[in-house]
Short mmCIF file of C-alpha atoms in Angstrom, two decimals:
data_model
loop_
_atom_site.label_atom_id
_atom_site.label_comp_id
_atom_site.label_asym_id
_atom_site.label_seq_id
_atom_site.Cartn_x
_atom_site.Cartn_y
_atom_site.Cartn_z
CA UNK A 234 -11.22 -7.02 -0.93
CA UNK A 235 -12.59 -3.52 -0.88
CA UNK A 236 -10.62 -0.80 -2.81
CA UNK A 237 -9.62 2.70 -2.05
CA UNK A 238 -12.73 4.57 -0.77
CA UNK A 239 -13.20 7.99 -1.03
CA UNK A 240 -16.19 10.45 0.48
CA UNK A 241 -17.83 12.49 -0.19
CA UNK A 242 -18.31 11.95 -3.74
CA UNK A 243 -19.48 15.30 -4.92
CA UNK A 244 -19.55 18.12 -3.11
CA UNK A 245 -20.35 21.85 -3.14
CA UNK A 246 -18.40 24.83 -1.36
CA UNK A 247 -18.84 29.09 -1.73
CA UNK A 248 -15.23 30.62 -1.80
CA UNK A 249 -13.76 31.19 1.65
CA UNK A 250 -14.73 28.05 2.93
CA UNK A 251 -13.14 24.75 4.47
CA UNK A 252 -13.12 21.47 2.76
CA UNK A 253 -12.30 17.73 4.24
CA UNK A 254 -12.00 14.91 2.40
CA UNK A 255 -11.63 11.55 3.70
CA UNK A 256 -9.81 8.58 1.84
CA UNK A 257 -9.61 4.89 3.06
CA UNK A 258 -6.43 2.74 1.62
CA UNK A 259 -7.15 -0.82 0.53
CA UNK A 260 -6.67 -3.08 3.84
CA UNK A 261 -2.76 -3.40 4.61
CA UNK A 262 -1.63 -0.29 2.26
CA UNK A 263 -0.03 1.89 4.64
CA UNK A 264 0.84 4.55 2.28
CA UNK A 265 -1.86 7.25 1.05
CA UNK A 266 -1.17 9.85 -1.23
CA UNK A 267 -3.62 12.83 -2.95
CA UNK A 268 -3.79 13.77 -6.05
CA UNK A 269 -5.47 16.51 -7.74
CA UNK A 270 -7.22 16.73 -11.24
CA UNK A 271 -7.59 19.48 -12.89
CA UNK A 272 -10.63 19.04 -15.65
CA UNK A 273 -8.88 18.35 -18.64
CA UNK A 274 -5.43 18.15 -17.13
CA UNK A 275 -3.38 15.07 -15.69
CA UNK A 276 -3.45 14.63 -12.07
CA UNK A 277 -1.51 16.67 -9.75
CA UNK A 278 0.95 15.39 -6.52
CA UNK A 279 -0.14 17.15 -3.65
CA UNK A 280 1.28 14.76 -0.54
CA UNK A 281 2.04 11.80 0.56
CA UNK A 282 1.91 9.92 4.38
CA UNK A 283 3.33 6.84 5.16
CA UNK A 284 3.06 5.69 8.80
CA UNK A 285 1.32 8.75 9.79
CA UNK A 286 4.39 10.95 8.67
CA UNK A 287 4.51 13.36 6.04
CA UNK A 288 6.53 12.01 3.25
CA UNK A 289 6.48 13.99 0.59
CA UNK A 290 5.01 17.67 -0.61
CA UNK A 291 4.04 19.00 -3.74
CA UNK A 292 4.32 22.60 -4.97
CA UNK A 293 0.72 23.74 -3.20
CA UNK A 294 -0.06 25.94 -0.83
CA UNK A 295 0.03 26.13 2.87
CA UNK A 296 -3.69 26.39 2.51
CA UNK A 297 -3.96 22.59 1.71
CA UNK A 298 -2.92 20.18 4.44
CA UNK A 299 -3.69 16.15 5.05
CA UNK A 300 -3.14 13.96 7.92
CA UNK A 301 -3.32 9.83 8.36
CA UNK A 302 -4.60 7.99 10.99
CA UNK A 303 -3.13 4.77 12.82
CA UNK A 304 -5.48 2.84 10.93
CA UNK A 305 -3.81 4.14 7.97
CA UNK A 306 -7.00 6.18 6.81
CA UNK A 307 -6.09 9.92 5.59
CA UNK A 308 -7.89 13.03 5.43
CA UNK A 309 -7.52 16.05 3.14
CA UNK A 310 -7.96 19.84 4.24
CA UNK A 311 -8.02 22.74 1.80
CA UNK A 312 -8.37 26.20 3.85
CA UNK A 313 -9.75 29.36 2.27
CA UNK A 314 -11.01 27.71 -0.74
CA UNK A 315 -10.77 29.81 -4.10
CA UNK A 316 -12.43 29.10 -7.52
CA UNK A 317 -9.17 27.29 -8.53
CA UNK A 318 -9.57 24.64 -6.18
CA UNK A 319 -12.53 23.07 -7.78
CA UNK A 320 -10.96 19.71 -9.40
CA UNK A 321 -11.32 15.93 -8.88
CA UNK A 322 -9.13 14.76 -5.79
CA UNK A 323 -7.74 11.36 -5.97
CA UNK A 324 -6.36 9.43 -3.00
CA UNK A 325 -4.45 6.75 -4.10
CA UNK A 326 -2.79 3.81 -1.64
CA UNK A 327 0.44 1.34 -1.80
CA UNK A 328 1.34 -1.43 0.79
CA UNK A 329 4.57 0.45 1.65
CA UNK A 330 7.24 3.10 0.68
CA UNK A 331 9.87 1.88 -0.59
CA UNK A 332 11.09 2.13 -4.52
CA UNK A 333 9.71 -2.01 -4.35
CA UNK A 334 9.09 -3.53 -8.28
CA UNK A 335 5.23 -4.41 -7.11
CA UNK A 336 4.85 -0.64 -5.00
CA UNK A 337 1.94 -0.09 -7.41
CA UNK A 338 -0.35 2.98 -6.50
CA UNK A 339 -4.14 2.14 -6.40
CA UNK A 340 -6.36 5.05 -6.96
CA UNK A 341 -9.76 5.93 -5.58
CA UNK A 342 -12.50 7.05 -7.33
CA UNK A 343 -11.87 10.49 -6.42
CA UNK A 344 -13.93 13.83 -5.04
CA UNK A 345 -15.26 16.26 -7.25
CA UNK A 346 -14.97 19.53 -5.40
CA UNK A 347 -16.59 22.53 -7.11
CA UNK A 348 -16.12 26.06 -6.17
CA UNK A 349 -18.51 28.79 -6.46
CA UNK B 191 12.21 18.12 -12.20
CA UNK B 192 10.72 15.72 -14.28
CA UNK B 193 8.25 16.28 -16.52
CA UNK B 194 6.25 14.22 -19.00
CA UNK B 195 4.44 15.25 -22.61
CA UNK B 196 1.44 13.63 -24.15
CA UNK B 197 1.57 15.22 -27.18
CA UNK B 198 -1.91 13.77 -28.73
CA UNK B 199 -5.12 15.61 -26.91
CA UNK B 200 -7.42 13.01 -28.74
CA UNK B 201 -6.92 9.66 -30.96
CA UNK B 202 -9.33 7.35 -32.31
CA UNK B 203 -9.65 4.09 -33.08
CA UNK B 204 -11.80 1.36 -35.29
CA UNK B 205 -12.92 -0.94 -33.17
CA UNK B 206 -10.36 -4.19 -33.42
CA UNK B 207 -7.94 -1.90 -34.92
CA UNK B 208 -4.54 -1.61 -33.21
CA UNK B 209 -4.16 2.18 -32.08
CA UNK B 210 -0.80 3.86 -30.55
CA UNK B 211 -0.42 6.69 -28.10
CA UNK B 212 2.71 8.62 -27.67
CA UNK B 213 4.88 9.83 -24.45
CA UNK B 214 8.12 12.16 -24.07
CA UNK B 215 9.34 12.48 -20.68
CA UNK B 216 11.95 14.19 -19.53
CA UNK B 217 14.56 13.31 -16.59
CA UNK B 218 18.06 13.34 -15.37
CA UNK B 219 18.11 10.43 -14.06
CA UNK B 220 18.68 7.04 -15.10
CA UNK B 221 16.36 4.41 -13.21
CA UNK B 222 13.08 4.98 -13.03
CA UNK B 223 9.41 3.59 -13.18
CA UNK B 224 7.17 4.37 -16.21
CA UNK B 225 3.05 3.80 -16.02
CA UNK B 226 0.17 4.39 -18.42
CA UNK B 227 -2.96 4.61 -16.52
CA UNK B 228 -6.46 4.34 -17.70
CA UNK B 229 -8.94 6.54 -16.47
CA UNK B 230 -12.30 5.87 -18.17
CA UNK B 231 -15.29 8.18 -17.36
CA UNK B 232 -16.34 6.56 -14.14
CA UNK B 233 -12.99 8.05 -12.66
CA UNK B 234 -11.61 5.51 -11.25
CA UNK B 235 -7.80 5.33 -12.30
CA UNK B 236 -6.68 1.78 -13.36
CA UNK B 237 -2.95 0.67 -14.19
CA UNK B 238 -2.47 -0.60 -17.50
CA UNK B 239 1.06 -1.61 -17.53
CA UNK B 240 4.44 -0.49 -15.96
CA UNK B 241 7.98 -0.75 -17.17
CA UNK B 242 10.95 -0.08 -15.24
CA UNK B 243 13.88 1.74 -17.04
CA UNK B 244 16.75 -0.40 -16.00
CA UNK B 245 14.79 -3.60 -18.19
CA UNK B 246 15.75 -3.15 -21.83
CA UNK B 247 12.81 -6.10 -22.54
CA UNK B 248 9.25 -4.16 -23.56
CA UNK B 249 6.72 -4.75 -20.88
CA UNK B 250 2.84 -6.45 -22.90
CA UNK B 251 0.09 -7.15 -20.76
CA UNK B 252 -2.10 -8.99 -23.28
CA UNK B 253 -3.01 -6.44 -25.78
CA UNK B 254 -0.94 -3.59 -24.21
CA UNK B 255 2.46 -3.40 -25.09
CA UNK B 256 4.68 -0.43 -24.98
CA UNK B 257 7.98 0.68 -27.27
CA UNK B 258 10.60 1.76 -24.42
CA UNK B 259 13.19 4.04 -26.20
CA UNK B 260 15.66 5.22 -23.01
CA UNK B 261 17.69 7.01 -25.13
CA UNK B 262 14.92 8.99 -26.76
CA UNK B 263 13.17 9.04 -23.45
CA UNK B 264 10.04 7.97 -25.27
CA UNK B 265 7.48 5.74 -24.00
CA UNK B 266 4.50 4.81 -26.31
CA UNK B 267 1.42 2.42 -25.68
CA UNK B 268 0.06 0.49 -28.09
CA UNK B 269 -3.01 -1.28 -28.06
CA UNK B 270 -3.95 -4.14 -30.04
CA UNK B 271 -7.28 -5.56 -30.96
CA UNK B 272 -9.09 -2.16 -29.29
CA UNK B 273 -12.34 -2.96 -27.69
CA UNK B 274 -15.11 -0.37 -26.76
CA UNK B 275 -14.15 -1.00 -23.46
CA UNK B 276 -10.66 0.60 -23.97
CA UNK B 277 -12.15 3.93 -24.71
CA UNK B 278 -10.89 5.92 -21.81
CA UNK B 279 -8.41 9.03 -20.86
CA UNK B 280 -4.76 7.58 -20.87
CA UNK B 281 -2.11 9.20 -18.24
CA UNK B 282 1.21 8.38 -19.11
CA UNK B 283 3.19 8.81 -15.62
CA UNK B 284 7.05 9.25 -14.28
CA UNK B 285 8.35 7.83 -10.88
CA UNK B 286 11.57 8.45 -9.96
CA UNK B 287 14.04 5.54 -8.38
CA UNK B 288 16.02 8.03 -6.80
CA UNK B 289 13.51 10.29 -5.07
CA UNK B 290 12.12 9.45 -1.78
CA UNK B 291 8.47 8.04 -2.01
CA UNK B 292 6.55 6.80 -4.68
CA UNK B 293 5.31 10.52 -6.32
CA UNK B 294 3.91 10.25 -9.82
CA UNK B 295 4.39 12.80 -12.66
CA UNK B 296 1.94 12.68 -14.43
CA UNK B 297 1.27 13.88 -18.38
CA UNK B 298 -1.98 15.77 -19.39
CA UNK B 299 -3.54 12.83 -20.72
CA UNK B 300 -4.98 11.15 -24.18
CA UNK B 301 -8.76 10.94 -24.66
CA UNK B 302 -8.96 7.68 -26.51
CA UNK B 303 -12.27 7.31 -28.75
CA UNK B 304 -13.39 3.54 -30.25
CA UNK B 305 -15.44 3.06 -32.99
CA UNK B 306 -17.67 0.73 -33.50
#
């Protein structure tokens, strides 16, 4: 079975610009969440959808938003990008939800986004 | 808010040597999940081992074992027999039992370097 799959892999934005990133969850993982990675930092919580909801928020701004699509696939926005958005973004999937013993994230390869 | 502290930027190892890499984390609560991940410098972010906090019984996945101290809210990996292959960043990472949603915390990470 394929694993999480993440595009672009690279990619290049001038500040001021709009970023989407797209992030497909192993098959039958209906949660997705994003991450972002800092360079020399652990990774960060930004969101996380389950069943096309919003189900949890981390402390970023409005400029970021994310959305997932009945066949569980998610994207990532980031509005008005600044310098200090360039990082590696990780989507990451789990079959479901709930605080289950096997609910094991499985992480993507990630996005580098730089900023100029 | 939890939080979690990886107090050692960089270790190294002899190859076949047994290496260990430290955690602090810091919560209120009193279940919860605790993860080291392995990221090695392809990216992609691979779970090593997990231990839940209501198990007083070390988790070891072959040459991975961890020391669970609840009391000291310290969670250390150690890794036996290291291989080239182990050399890697390792996340140590927090998930609550009582929050909503499977969020990691994550810590700022341990480069791990193997000699040969």
């Amino acid at each position: 079975d394929a694993g999480v799959t993440q595009s672009p892999t690279h990619l290049i934005k001038t500040r001021g610009q709009q970023v989407t990133l797209r992030c497909s969850p192993i098959s039958g993982h209906k949660s997705v969440s994003w991450y972002q990675q800092v360079l020399g930092q652990g990774p960060q919580f930004i969101f996380q959808y389950y069943e096309k909801e919003e189900r949890g928020r981390g402390n970023f701004p409005d400029r970021f938003s994310a959305r997932q699509f009945p066949n569980y696939s998610s994207e990532l926005n980031v509005n008005a990008l600044l310098l200090g958005d360039s990082a590696l973004y990780l989507c990451a999937s789990s079959p479901a939800l709930a605080l289950l013993d096997k609910d094991t994230q499985y992480f993507g390869p990630g996005t580098r986004l730089t900023v100029l | 808010a939890q939080t979690v502290t990886q107090s050692q930027p960089e270790m190294s190892v002899q190859e076949a040597e047994t290496v260990t890499l430290s955690c602090t984390y810091d919560t209120s609560e009193s279940d919860y999940y605790l993860f080291w991940y392995k990221q090695p410098p392809s990216r992609q972010m691979i779970l090593v081992i997990r231990q839940e906090a209501y198990k007083q019984q070390n988790a070891t996945e072959n040459r991975f074992s961890v020391n669970f101290q609840k009391a000291a809210k310290s969670f250390s990996l150690k890794i036996s027999d290291s291989q080239l292959g182990d050399a890697a960043m390792y996340f140590c990472a927090y998930r609550s039992w009582v929050e909503y949603g499977n969020k990691l915390v994550f810590g700022a990470g341990t480069i791990l370097r193997v000699k040969s």
